[in-house]
Structure formats: C-alpha cells, structure tokens
Amino acid sequence: MSDKVLLDYGSGGRASQRLISELFLKHLGNDELNRLNDAAELTLSGKVAMSTDSFVVDPIFFPGGNIGSLAVHGTVNDVAMMGAIPRHITCAYILEEGLPMDDLEKIVTSMGQAAREAGVTVVSGDTKVVPKGAVDKIFINTTGIGDIIVDPVPSGDAAQVGDAVLLSGTLGDHGLTILGTREGLDFEAKVESDCASLNHLLVKLVRELPEVHVLRDPTRGGLATTMNEITLSSNVCCELVEKELPIRAEVQGGCSILGLDPLYLANEGKFLCILPQAHAEKALEIMRADPLGHGACQIGSITDANPGKVVLITKLGGKRLLNMLEGEQLPRIC
Amino acid sequence: MSDKVLLDYGSGGRASQRLISELFLKHLGNDELNRLNDAAELTLSGKVAMSTDSFVVDPIFFPGGNIGSLAVHGTVNDVAMMGAIPRHITCAYILEEGLPMDDLEKIVTSMGQAAREAGVTVVSGDTKVVPKGAVDKIFINTTGIGDIIVDPVPSGDAAQVGDAVLLSGTLGDHGLTILGTREGLDFEAKVESDCASLNHLLVKLVRELPEVHVLRDPTRGGLATTMNEITLSSNVCCELVEKELPIRAEVQGGCSILGLDPLYLANEGKFLCILPQAHAEKALEIMRADPLGHGACQIGSITDANPGKVVLITKLGGKRLLNMLEGEQLPRIC
C-alpha cells in the first residue's frame, strides 16, 4: 500500500479491499467483521441501548489519546449511561486523500485497543475517501449498541427532589488539553485528556444500585450545560456547591490564562450520577474503588427551589445562576 | 435561527438545542428521539442486523434525490440485504459553518420522508459543526438496525453452483446521474438516480422464498465489483450474460460519451438475488409485482467453471473476465 491514503482506497474496488484486509481487519477484526457482509448479524437481549456520534476533534492526536480512542470511548460511554453493557460498535471513516498511512494506522490501532479494553467488538464498518480539501484529515463515526440491564433505565428526565448529585472526578481536563494542544501552549504542569471508557465502572454501579436516576457524561458544553439539560427535562432545580467542584490546579490555571470557565469545558472520561441521597455514600464507595472514579465526590443536590435552573452556591456563600453554554467556546472538541 | 449554519449550532449548548428542536425533531421526531437521552432505548427481537455508512456524495442535490434521502435508503438497504426488517436508524451530521439553512432543511425533510416510507424511526442523532473549509458542505452517517426474519441469513459467501443470478432492474442510473450533474452535462434524455429503499420488496421476497442464498446491492464499484466479492467469498464462478444486462439506452449513451463502463457504476436502488435456479421464476414474479423490481430479470448463473471469477458471455458469444474495479472511476458517488 501507498504511504498516503489514495482516492481509490474508498472506491469499493480492489484497493478498498486491500485497505480493509491489511489495516482494518488487522486491528479491529473478529468473526463477524471478517465476513464483510453489508451488515452484521448480532444476537442481543431484546432491550437495547443505541447511540451515535461523529468525531471531528482537532488536533487528531493529543496528550491522553487521539481521535480513534476518543471515538470508541465516547460511544461506549453514551451506551453505558443508559444502564447498558456496551456490546458492539460500528466504525465509519471519512478520510482525506493524502492522509499519512502511519497516522491512520496509529488511529486504528488505538481504536482496536480501546475496543478490547471496553469489551466491545467492531461489527460493521465503512470507509470513504474524499479529495484533498473536502475534509480535514479524518472524521470518524461510531455507533454503539448494548444490552440494557436495569429497569427503569437511567434518564435525563428522572432526577428527583432530594437526590444527590455525584461527579466521578475532575472537570475540564479534556477541553483544556485540546485547546492547549491546538494553540501550541506549553502548560507548566502536565494536562492531559481524561478520555476513557467508563462502562465497567458504570455496570458495577447500576448492578449494585439500580436506584440510580440519572447517568450522564458532561461532554460538549461541560458540567453547566449538561446539568441544565437535566434540570429542564426533570423540571427540578440543581444546587451545586462551588467549593466541592473538583478541578485540578493546573486546569484552573490554564483556564484563567485563556479566559475559559472549566464548568463549560468538555470532559470525556467523567460522569454525573444522580440518585437518592440515602444511596450517595454507597455510590461514592463503588466509584472510588475504581481508578476511573477515585476522585468521586458529591457536588450538589436536587431541590425544588428554582425548577429548570442550575444554581451555584459560591465559595463566598452567594448564589448565581449557571446558564447553558451560549456561543461556541471551542469548536471541534470531540 | 440564522439563515446559515453557525459554529455554535454544534456547541452542545443553547444554540444546539434550538437546532435540534426546531429542525431535527420537527422532521425526524418520535417518542424515543424526543427524549434526547445519550442513547435510545429499543426493543428488538434478539437476532438483529446492523450496518453503518457515511455519505459524502457530491453534489448534495441531484436528480432523483439528495444526500439525505440517499443516507436513509443506503442504510435501510444494507440492513434489508441480511433478510431483516429495518427498524431504526441513527443520523449523525457533520455540517460546514455557513451551509445554507434552507439546504439543511431540504435534506432533513427528505430524510424524514424516506424514513417514514421505509418504516424506520430515527432514534439517536448527533450534530457537529466544523469551521468553513474543514468539510465540504455536509456529510451524513446513518447506522441502521433491524430484526432478522430468516435463518440462515442471506450472505455473500452462500452462493452455490446451480444458482440463478437475478437483478432487480437497470444498471448505472445513480452513478451516471451523479457524474452528469457534477460535470454539468445535459443529457438529451432524462437520467436520474434510482435511489430507493428496497426493504418492503426484500421482506416480501425472503418471506416467500427463504431459500435465497445471497442478497446484495451493487453500490460502489457496481455490478462487476459486487459479483467479484461474492464469487471470491463463495469460491464459485459467476457467468453473466451480456445481452441480458438491463441498461437504459440513455445510460449506455452517457457512458459511451464519458468513457465509463455501466457495469462498474454505482446503483442505489437495485439488488442482486442469488438463489437455486428452481426458485428463479417465483422470485422474478415477486420482484416484478413491485414497482421497484418491475424490470427484474435473470442475468446469469453460478457455475464451477472458474472459482472466484466473474465471466461475461459477450453479445458475440465470446467470454471475458470481469475484474473488480481498479482505480477510482468516480469519487464521492455516495
């Protein structure tokens, strides 16, 4: 194969076949994918969760991951937030003519590794190659499916007055990393993306505590936007305690320099768990026992004070409304 | 909303919410999508088919369809080729900053219409907006899932010696239309894309004739490439009879002018059906009773002459090998 992606790798003809067998099947192959049918044949439990996401992050390589690992983690997490065990994902690539094959191989290698770690198989794929300039390097869509193991399913409209709001770890790491890398900033302290598949921890959590009302990962728009979506859907108020919000000093510092608010920055390896206050301690114990949740803490609670609103109780004891993200802080963050 | 797509429509914040509720839910909404959870909650039969495709066709509007209707038809067809009833699709959009909102609305309207006609619901979505120049107008990924209703599932490796090779209609219409439109060619006779969802016809066919061995739609790479894939997977020979191949005179004429071979052009509303010769007449009867299969005919048969090869019996009675597509005739055809 050429050392760059050529147009005819997406033709559906012989060159496509070569790319599929020598690159994609090598890193992502399994019995189902290897059959190369138009669709995969799967056996599922009956009640399933399905989610799709396209990834357009810029740059495609960044500290802590790349567009390939992110594409697996992101979709695995969205499926897992439904109280489901992610089983299978599909991967569709849009490649720019001239993309270095080494870059593509690094990305696909990461996807294979991330999929194995998350326990999902890649069951169907697609590759398009577009002429130089019609896309910026590489975009990836992943769509995931998994078996739902709880009833009722955790849902954004299920938060209730009296619930605790828990967060699995620090805020803003992914967003700041992407912006820092893009702008070529050299932070004094190391900042890297938190991107990770949370499914093993989430499955443990919902198995032990089916009382969980909401699971959600605060990606685009960050904690503030995600909490606003939840309070709107559930018609409740969320009171967040500023001094409890876990933010690394280096992330806070980077945000101050750049004029960003970490509460609006994307996270790719964190989740919010909202459940009755009586179960909060148990949930935190389960989360902290996992490396991906060791920084878990309670950051607030659900009240009936201002339905549909998110209120921040500041370090000085004042209150201020946290709105949804307005405008685009950061395009191409995921 | 603005009359052009703005970057913050993809931010995940308030502008994204507006785009989702005022455009996507308006045309694609249903109980599941309207919940706006991270993933959809579905009930499936247990044995399912799943397929993914990204659509990058250029131009985005063409006679007979647009990138939106094509994105629904393409994935619906891939799922249906597995002997499955397509149930649900996901839609993920990558939009270029500045795309006219009118264009986006036309595309999403077509998708809604195509989905309703095919009987599938859009259950999960995603929208990314990238800065001007990072993508050419709009790319769409659809991933589909459906309930498998036959056992064994039709498969590219299941063609057998003695099988008939049936085709549901004319060849090359989609490919020639795209190229003609792109190049601004004005064919004397009207040529338009054949893009259509074939699932209702296919479900009828496999319900009445579960003996079907292979179903496949000859998209990228055309009939010649698809048949090569099948003969390789099944380790059989396919003999195609040139005089039986249905090609519209205007398509043949356009191809002659442009130096294209219709056997390598993409089709988006046709399928190959390979099954025991004894069932061929019945299959053709079922196909011809449907408007999408009224031009169905037998174009060849499966033999043991040259395993892994596709042989064309020419109009003069000679034989020539039909290879897989080499090189890219037409980028961005779907």
XYZ file of C-alpha atoms in Angstrom:
668
model
C 0.000 0.000 0.000
C 0.998 3.607 -0.522
C 2.314 5.629 2.425
C -0.594 8.028 1.945
C -4.325 7.436 1.640
C -5.302 7.439 -2.040
C -8.720 8.204 -3.509
C -9.223 4.682 -4.787
C -8.925 3.260 -1.252
C -12.550 4.386 -0.991
C -13.690 3.164 -4.398
C -15.254 -0.066 -3.187
C -12.912 -1.893 -5.560
C -9.659 -3.790 -5.168
C -7.777 -1.023 -3.353
C -10.583 -0.741 -0.787
C -10.386 -4.479 -0.195
C -6.659 -4.183 0.450
C -7.103 -1.359 2.934
C -9.809 -3.324 4.725
C -7.857 -6.553 4.992
C -4.396 -5.120 5.652
C -5.374 -2.372 8.068
C -8.913 -2.519 9.427
C -9.279 -6.276 9.859
C -5.751 -6.489 11.265
C -6.602 -4.197 14.170
C -10.378 -4.482 14.501
C -11.147 -7.917 13.036
C -13.392 -10.548 14.586
C -15.582 -13.355 13.264
C -18.467 -11.060 12.395
C -16.494 -8.187 10.833
C -14.336 -10.628 8.856
C -17.398 -11.872 6.945
C -17.582 -8.478 5.184
C -21.319 -8.616 4.651
C -23.389 -5.479 4.086
C -24.472 -5.673 7.709
C -23.500 -7.600 10.811
C -25.592 -10.378 12.326
C -25.895 -9.955 16.087
C -27.712 -11.530 18.989
C -28.949 -9.093 21.631
C -31.013 -9.388 24.768
C -34.172 -7.778 23.421
C -33.960 -4.455 25.274
C -31.039 -2.470 23.954
C -29.471 0.988 24.024
C -28.148 2.551 20.797
C -26.177 5.754 20.328
C -24.265 7.506 17.548
C -21.526 10.138 17.495
C -19.280 11.615 14.846
C -15.819 12.714 15.949
C -14.139 15.703 14.319
C -11.620 16.642 17.024
C -8.739 18.918 16.054
C -5.897 18.053 16.560
C -6.321 14.341 15.814
C -3.523 13.430 18.251
C -3.414 14.990 21.714
C -1.994 14.176 25.172
C -4.024 11.290 26.580
C -5.481 9.987 23.314
C -6.352 10.521 19.680
C -9.471 10.731 17.526
C -9.611 6.930 17.335
C -9.552 6.132 21.048
C -11.910 9.072 21.670
C -14.376 7.699 19.101
C -14.551 4.403 20.970
C -14.714 5.901 24.473
C -17.358 8.461 23.532
C -19.847 5.998 22.128
C -19.163 3.295 24.708
C -19.915 5.887 27.386
C -23.145 7.066 25.772
C -24.446 3.493 25.651
C -23.306 2.770 29.212
C -25.116 5.887 30.523
C -28.360 4.025 29.742
C -27.562 1.310 32.286
C -26.458 -0.933 29.449
C -23.493 -3.186 28.790
C -21.981 -1.939 25.508
C -21.571 -4.929 23.177
C -20.850 -3.782 19.648
C -19.820 -0.679 17.758
C -19.698 0.254 14.095
C -16.901 2.443 12.723
C -17.255 4.669 9.662
C -14.225 6.597 8.437
C -14.106 9.647 6.217
C -10.501 10.105 5.108
C -8.841 12.955 3.283
C -6.840 11.971 0.254
C -3.161 12.241 1.230
C -3.614 11.409 4.944
C -0.383 9.664 6.026
C -0.993 5.916 6.353
C 1.087 5.954 9.540
C -1.399 8.325 11.134
C -4.317 6.169 10.042
C -2.656 3.047 11.386
C -1.941 4.712 14.746
C -5.581 5.774 14.987
C -6.987 2.372 14.048
C -4.554 0.649 16.417
C -5.829 2.839 19.271
C -9.414 2.029 18.348
C -8.693 -1.692 18.469
C -7.057 -1.359 21.858
C -9.825 0.841 23.271
C -12.488 -1.553 21.975
C -10.781 -4.567 23.533
C -10.440 -2.789 26.873
C -14.101 -1.774 26.816
C -15.147 -5.283 25.787
C -16.911 -4.228 22.588
C -16.484 -5.729 19.127
C -16.419 -3.710 15.910
C -19.072 -5.404 13.791
C -19.569 -3.218 10.737
C -17.526 -0.560 9.021
C -17.365 1.882 6.157
C -14.577 3.869 4.540
C -14.949 6.880 2.314
C -12.028 8.797 0.861
C -12.695 12.338 -0.335
C -10.427 14.564 -2.431
C -7.859 16.738 -0.655
C -9.573 19.740 0.900
C -13.040 18.160 1.166
C -12.443 17.102 4.772
C -9.805 17.981 7.368
C -7.666 14.800 7.682
C -10.064 12.273 9.235
C -13.545 12.168 10.756
C -14.874 9.025 12.438
C -18.409 7.970 13.270
C -19.030 5.274 15.821
C -22.438 3.889 16.674
C -22.801 1.595 19.633
C -25.321 -0.870 20.923
C -25.606 -2.672 24.220
C -27.844 -4.759 26.434
C -29.854 -2.779 28.980
C -29.547 -4.362 32.430
C -31.692 -2.077 34.603
C -35.341 -1.145 34.697
C -36.230 1.676 34.623
C -33.361 2.970 32.517
C -31.469 5.969 33.978
C -32.728 9.011 32.117
C -32.157 12.751 31.974
C -35.783 13.370 32.970
C -35.660 11.245 36.099
C -33.888 13.494 38.630
C -35.971 13.964 41.781
C -36.051 16.432 44.640
C -33.904 15.039 47.418
C -31.404 13.378 45.078
C -27.664 13.770 45.485
C -25.536 14.909 42.527
C -22.277 12.987 42.315
C -19.375 13.506 39.939
C -16.752 10.843 39.200
C -13.694 13.120 39.055
C -12.073 16.361 37.964
C -13.538 18.803 35.457
C -12.181 20.355 32.282
C -9.168 18.151 31.569
C -10.192 17.130 28.034
C -11.323 20.560 26.892
C -8.251 22.356 28.157
C -5.934 19.725 26.677
C -7.456 20.068 23.216
C -7.316 23.828 23.258
C -3.813 23.872 24.702
C -2.527 21.431 22.075
C -4.233 23.264 19.246
C -2.811 26.593 20.283
C 0.628 25.121 20.946
C 0.519 26.242 24.570
C 3.051 24.696 26.893
C 1.437 24.487 30.316
C 3.932 24.284 33.155
C 2.186 21.307 34.704
C 1.105 18.360 32.601
C -2.508 18.470 31.448
C -3.958 15.580 29.504
C -7.327 14.411 28.246
C -9.308 12.248 30.647
C -10.847 10.285 27.766
C -11.689 6.753 28.890
C -14.409 4.111 28.632
C -16.466 4.206 31.812
C -18.627 1.167 31.125
C -17.050 -1.311 33.529
C -17.464 1.123 36.438
C -20.997 2.079 35.371
C -22.135 -1.519 35.076
C -20.810 -2.226 38.571
C -22.634 0.846 39.848
C -26.069 0.129 38.371
C -25.856 -3.559 39.267
C -25.321 -2.686 42.921
C -27.519 0.412 42.926
C -30.388 0.109 40.433
C -31.849 3.115 42.291
C -29.713 5.448 40.131
C -31.975 8.052 38.482
C -29.643 9.793 36.026
C -26.264 8.958 34.483
C -24.800 11.462 32.074
C -21.327 12.349 30.830
C -20.679 16.100 30.732
C -19.064 16.323 27.289
C -19.689 19.275 24.914
C -20.907 22.250 26.915
C -19.436 20.800 30.112
C -20.989 20.304 33.531
C -23.030 23.501 33.419
C -24.761 22.651 30.125
C -25.382 19.008 30.997
C -26.889 19.932 34.374
C -29.128 22.492 32.668
C -30.410 19.818 30.287
C -31.189 17.556 33.229
C -32.946 20.219 35.316
C -35.040 21.218 32.297
C -36.020 17.640 31.418
C -36.741 16.715 35.030
C -38.276 20.084 35.979
C -36.207 20.326 39.142
C -33.516 22.658 40.479
C -29.895 21.674 40.924
C -27.809 23.389 43.578
C -24.084 22.916 43.001
C -21.564 23.737 45.730
C -18.620 25.556 44.169
C -16.094 24.538 46.809
C -16.893 20.858 46.174
C -16.215 21.016 42.426
C -13.043 19.051 41.704
C -10.788 20.976 39.335
C -7.060 20.368 39.045
C -4.943 23.409 39.941
C -3.218 23.190 36.536
C -6.580 23.146 34.728
C -7.822 26.083 36.791
C -4.582 27.908 35.993
C -4.772 27.192 32.259
C -8.396 28.321 32.196
C -7.535 31.592 33.966
C -4.844 32.355 31.413
C -7.154 31.584 28.480
C -10.315 33.125 29.901
C -12.202 29.819 29.934
C -14.632 28.524 32.529
C -13.913 24.877 33.423
C -17.612 24.350 34.162
C -18.257 24.700 30.417
C -15.330 22.602 29.191
C -15.864 19.129 27.737
C -14.965 16.025 29.714
C -14.564 12.630 28.067
C -13.968 10.311 30.998
C -16.254 11.585 33.727
C -19.881 11.058 34.610
C -22.628 12.549 36.704
C -24.659 10.194 38.863
C -27.908 11.447 40.372
C -29.642 9.206 42.886
C -31.487 9.359 46.229
C -29.298 10.956 48.919
C -29.659 7.796 51.038
C -27.626 5.853 48.461
C -24.969 8.506 47.870
C -22.367 7.121 50.265
C -22.631 3.627 48.773
C -22.359 5.017 45.244
C -19.262 7.047 46.132
C -17.694 3.974 47.680
C -18.232 1.976 44.466
C -16.943 4.819 42.299
C -13.833 5.447 44.420
C -12.884 1.773 44.296
C -12.310 2.146 40.543
C -9.303 4.075 39.153
C -11.672 5.975 36.842
C -13.750 7.153 39.806
C -11.158 7.582 42.536
C -11.828 11.335 42.679
C -15.596 10.925 43.015
C -17.443 13.345 45.251
C -20.832 14.865 45.898
C -21.045 18.257 44.200
C -24.626 19.224 44.927
C -28.215 18.166 45.283
C -31.592 18.352 43.605
C -34.122 20.722 45.174
C -37.424 22.325 44.282
C -36.116 25.889 44.671
C -35.946 27.018 41.005
C -37.299 24.315 38.673
C -35.337 24.118 35.414
C -32.401 26.065 36.823
C -28.861 25.304 37.957
C -27.729 27.400 40.926
C -24.105 27.648 42.010
C -23.501 28.261 45.712
C -20.270 30.221 45.523
C -17.276 29.959 47.806
C -18.386 33.203 49.441
C -21.825 31.764 50.161
C -23.650 33.700 47.441
C -25.807 32.127 44.750
C -25.596 32.576 40.998
C -27.416 31.039 38.079
C -25.336 28.778 35.837
C -26.740 29.006 32.329
C -26.353 26.662 29.425
C -23.377 27.343 27.172
C -24.115 30.316 24.893
C -21.899 30.604 21.841
C -19.080 28.269 20.916
C -16.198 28.287 23.355
C -14.311 25.645 21.460
C -15.206 24.074 18.133
C -14.004 20.557 17.259
C -13.502 19.468 20.837
C -14.647 15.902 20.150
C -32.287 30.848 13.737
C -29.751 32.256 11.305
C -30.141 31.517 7.583
C -26.738 29.823 7.664
C -25.333 27.135 9.925
C -23.216 28.751 12.638
C -20.390 27.168 14.591
C -22.260 27.312 17.875
C -25.074 25.149 16.468
C -22.650 22.317 17.211
C -21.523 23.534 20.634
C -23.807 21.310 22.658
C -25.217 24.468 24.250
C -28.342 26.532 23.762
C -27.939 27.025 20.005
C -27.582 23.255 19.512
C -30.789 22.726 21.464
C -32.589 25.158 19.192
C -31.346 23.448 16.037
C -32.382 20.089 17.419
C -35.867 21.127 18.456
C -36.687 23.459 15.552
C -35.230 21.379 12.728
C -34.314 17.800 13.587
C -37.199 16.940 15.905
C -39.642 18.704 13.579
C -38.811 16.384 10.689
C -37.430 13.278 12.374
C -39.011 13.332 15.828
C -40.681 10.419 17.580
C -41.199 9.371 21.202
C -37.728 7.919 21.555
C -35.747 10.667 19.784
C -37.719 13.375 21.590
C -36.390 12.186 24.960
C -32.916 13.456 23.963
C -31.051 10.932 26.064
C -27.442 9.989 25.336
C -28.729 6.810 23.717
C -32.034 5.384 22.583
C -33.862 2.596 24.389
C -35.086 -0.033 21.922
C -36.750 -3.411 21.960
C -35.519 -5.834 19.328
C -36.196 -9.448 18.522
C -32.893 -10.872 19.744
C -31.315 -11.619 16.351
C -30.564 -8.377 14.576
C -28.686 -6.940 11.585
C -26.652 -3.731 11.991
C -24.928 -1.663 9.325
C -23.204 1.712 9.063
C -22.463 4.057 6.164
C -21.188 7.598 5.832
C -22.455 9.631 2.882
C -20.228 12.203 1.215
C -21.903 12.450 -2.202
C -21.070 15.466 -4.367
C -23.282 17.240 -5.405
C -25.565 17.076 -2.371
C -28.669 17.575 -4.559
C -29.111 15.542 -7.766
C -31.962 14.353 -9.999
C -33.833 11.660 -8.096
C -32.680 12.532 -4.586
C -30.224 14.250 -2.292
C -27.633 13.283 0.312
C -30.393 12.976 2.937
C -32.701 10.566 1.127
C -29.653 8.612 -0.073
C -28.382 8.276 3.501
C -31.656 6.671 4.557
C -32.027 4.415 1.503
C -28.414 3.216 1.624
C -28.502 2.026 5.209
C -32.050 0.673 5.040
C -30.941 -1.420 2.057
C -27.809 -2.743 3.748
C -29.859 -3.944 6.714
C -32.560 -5.430 4.465
C -29.929 -7.390 2.455
C -29.494 -9.517 5.596
C -33.073 -10.771 5.420
C -34.016 -8.291 8.121
C -36.818 -5.796 8.654
C -35.076 -2.440 9.185
C -36.480 -0.864 12.379
C -34.348 2.046 13.475
C -31.607 4.298 12.197
C -29.287 6.819 13.797
C -28.310 10.014 11.962
C -25.083 11.908 12.579
C -24.453 15.157 10.736
C -21.177 16.927 10.092
C -22.010 20.418 8.862
C -19.776 23.086 7.404
C -20.082 26.501 9.010
C -22.027 28.666 6.548
C -24.138 25.880 4.997
C -27.463 27.495 3.997
C -30.177 26.508 6.479
C -32.561 26.045 3.543
C -30.319 23.322 2.159
C -30.112 21.636 5.540
C -33.871 21.765 5.967
C -34.463 20.287 2.498
C -32.071 17.453 3.307
C -33.579 16.717 6.725
C -37.097 16.896 5.252
C -36.127 14.262 2.666
C -34.666 12.069 5.370
C -37.882 12.224 7.363
C -39.929 11.320 4.315
C -37.599 8.486 3.283
C -37.606 7.101 6.824
C -41.400 7.145 7.043
C -41.720 5.395 3.687
C -39.227 2.746 4.707
C -40.930 2.315 8.077
C -37.860 3.119 10.177
C -37.630 5.540 13.091
C -34.674 7.819 13.743
C -33.772 7.031 17.329
C -30.488 8.799 18.042
C -28.638 11.669 16.455
C -25.564 13.844 16.599
C -24.618 17.167 15.056
C -21.144 18.572 14.659
C -20.385 21.890 13.009
C -16.822 22.447 11.780
C -15.236 25.706 10.612
C -15.571 26.684 6.959
C -13.210 24.623 4.836
C -12.916 21.687 7.244
C -15.644 19.735 5.432
C -17.369 20.148 2.067
C -20.930 21.301 2.961
C -22.429 18.277 4.717
C -21.579 14.650 5.410
C -24.111 12.293 6.998
C -23.650 8.990 8.750
C -26.570 6.638 9.195
C -26.429 3.387 11.106
C -29.342 1.005 10.907
C -30.630 -1.937 12.845
C -33.359 -4.434 12.083
C -34.914 -7.730 13.076
C -33.627 -10.725 11.138
C -36.532 -12.844 9.886
C -34.801 -15.686 8.026
C -32.425 -18.451 9.021
C -29.843 -18.840 7.651
C -29.229 -15.199 6.829
C -28.501 -14.440 3.142
C -24.758 -13.945 2.906
C -22.113 -13.103 0.318
C -20.396 -16.447 0.958
C -23.510 -18.557 0.338
C -23.757 -18.633 -3.481
C -23.852 -22.207 -4.790
C -23.222 -23.885 -8.098
C -26.550 -24.155 -9.898
C -27.905 -20.880 -8.507
C -29.553 -18.267 -10.695
C -28.319 -14.648 -10.574
C -31.220 -12.191 -10.660
C -31.086 -8.408 -10.841
C -33.994 -6.175 -9.845
C -33.630 -3.560 -12.610
C -31.407 -1.354 -14.738
C -27.733 -0.652 -14.116
C -25.746 2.549 -13.774
C -28.507 5.117 -13.268
C -27.212 6.511 -9.973
C -23.544 6.667 -10.956
C -24.178 8.350 -14.286
C -26.587 10.844 -12.715
C -24.043 11.936 -10.105
C -21.269 12.335 -12.627
C -23.506 14.076 -15.118
C -24.773 16.525 -12.501
C -21.311 17.198 -11.159
C -19.888 17.913 -14.573
C -22.901 19.991 -15.597
C -23.652 17.669 -18.509
C -27.066 17.956 -20.069
C -28.044 14.540 -21.322
C -30.644 14.614 -24.076
C -32.798 12.036 -22.351
C -33.582 12.312 -18.670
C -31.304 10.301 -16.409
C -31.940 10.181 -12.684
C -30.712 8.336 -9.642
C -32.523 5.104 -8.836
C -32.012 5.616 -5.104
C -34.798 3.957 -3.143
C -35.411 1.835 -0.053
C -35.838 -1.773 -1.143
C -36.823 -3.231 2.206
C -40.539 -3.781 1.623
C -39.818 -5.756 -1.557
C -36.966 -7.676 0.068
C -39.031 -8.656 3.094
C -41.780 -9.955 0.784
C -39.165 -11.900 -1.166
C -37.449 -13.634 1.758
C -40.750 -14.352 3.492
C -41.997 -16.221 0.421
C -38.622 -17.623 -0.576
C -36.389 -18.249 2.447
C -34.258 -20.298 0.029
C -32.497 -17.082 -1.096
C -28.709 -17.538 -0.743
C -27.371 -14.046 -1.405
C -28.872 -10.553 -1.428
C -26.554 -7.675 -2.215
C -26.924 -4.161 -3.578
C -24.340 -3.289 -6.225
C -23.354 0.177 -4.974
C -19.753 1.469 -5.134
C -17.813 -0.498 -7.734
C -21.049 -1.557 -9.445
C -22.264 -4.981 -10.529
C -18.817 -6.189 -11.599
C -17.176 -5.455 -8.244
C -20.046 -6.797 -6.147
C -20.176 -10.040 -8.143
C -16.412 -10.430 -7.732
C -16.774 -10.104 -3.969
C -19.461 -12.763 -3.974
C -17.578 -15.222 -6.177
C -14.468 -14.802 -4.038
C -16.333 -15.276 -0.735
C -18.344 -18.219 -2.049
C -15.491 -19.733 -4.112
C -17.709 -20.165 -7.161
C -17.799 -18.773 -10.692
C -20.433 -16.369 -11.950
C -21.302 -16.341 -15.643
C -23.126 -13.178 -16.663
C -24.911 -12.945 -19.996
C -24.187 -9.538 -21.544
C -27.331 -9.405 -23.664
C -29.473 -9.914 -20.541
C -27.967 -6.981 -18.636
C -30.610 -4.260 -18.363
C -29.111 -0.867 -19.149
C -31.184 2.117 -20.254
C -30.254 3.405 -23.715
C -29.671 6.885 -22.256
C -27.334 5.473 -19.594
C -25.465 3.443 -22.201
C -25.215 6.569 -24.347
C -23.993 8.773 -21.485
C -21.421 6.150 -20.536
C -20.129 5.957 -24.102
C -19.628 9.714 -24.225
C -17.824 9.760 -20.870
C -15.825 6.588 -21.342
C -17.481 4.843 -18.385
C -18.498 1.211 -18.057
C -22.019 0.865 -16.595
C -21.031 -2.460 -15.030
C -18.767 -0.521 -12.664
C -21.170 2.316 -11.870
C -22.905 2.559 -8.509
C -26.586 1.715 -8.138
C -28.613 2.797 -5.116
C -31.981 1.175 -5.703
C -31.188 -2.230 -7.174
C -30.301 -5.593 -5.732
C -28.829 -8.896 -6.753
C -30.660 -12.026 -5.662
C -28.873 -15.363 -5.930
C -30.913 -18.498 -5.258
C -31.468 -22.032 -6.584
C -32.482 -21.955 -10.264
C -35.674 -23.855 -9.390
C -36.931 -20.809 -7.463
C -35.875 -18.185 -10.015
C -39.243 -17.864 -11.748
C -41.098 -17.397 -8.474
C -38.555 -14.813 -7.299
C -38.870 -12.856 -10.551
C -42.638 -12.892 -10.231
C -42.444 -11.410 -6.721
C -39.907 -8.813 -7.801
C -41.823 -7.751 -10.908
C -45.013 -7.249 -8.896
C -43.297 -4.357 -7.079
C -42.604 -1.028 -8.799
C -39.004 -1.191 -7.540
C -38.488 -4.569 -9.184
C -40.595 -4.311 -12.332
C -37.508 -4.607 -14.528
C -36.211 -7.714 -12.769
C -34.508 -10.373 -14.889
C -32.075 -13.251 -14.729
C -28.635 -12.036 -15.770
C -26.567 -15.140 -15.235
C -25.856 -18.193 -13.145
C -23.378 -19.668 -10.709
C -21.104 -22.401 -12.054
C -17.940 -24.208 -11.058
C -16.017 -23.173 -14.196
C -13.591 -20.597 -12.730
C -13.944 -20.358 -8.961
C -13.541 -16.801 -7.680
C -14.063 -15.277 -11.129
C -16.803 -13.391 -12.931
C -17.076 -14.247 -16.616
C -19.062 -12.160 -19.083
C -20.569 -14.028 -22.031
C -20.487 -11.269 -24.624
C -23.106 -10.485 -27.227
C -20.857 -12.112 -29.833
C -20.706 -15.308 -27.775
C -17.151 -14.790 -26.519
C -16.102 -14.844 -22.896
C -14.172 -12.243 -20.958
C -13.164 -11.873 -17.343
C -14.832 -9.056 -15.439
C -12.413 -7.860 -12.783
C -13.073 -5.893 -9.661
C -12.905 -2.133 -10.048
C -9.269 -0.976 -10.226
C -8.678 2.690 -9.514
C -11.356 5.238 -8.725
C -13.798 5.887 -11.550
C -15.835 8.319 -9.519
C -15.066 9.628 -6.048
C -17.914 10.801 -3.791
C -20.614 8.812 -5.528
C -22.469 8.087 -2.276
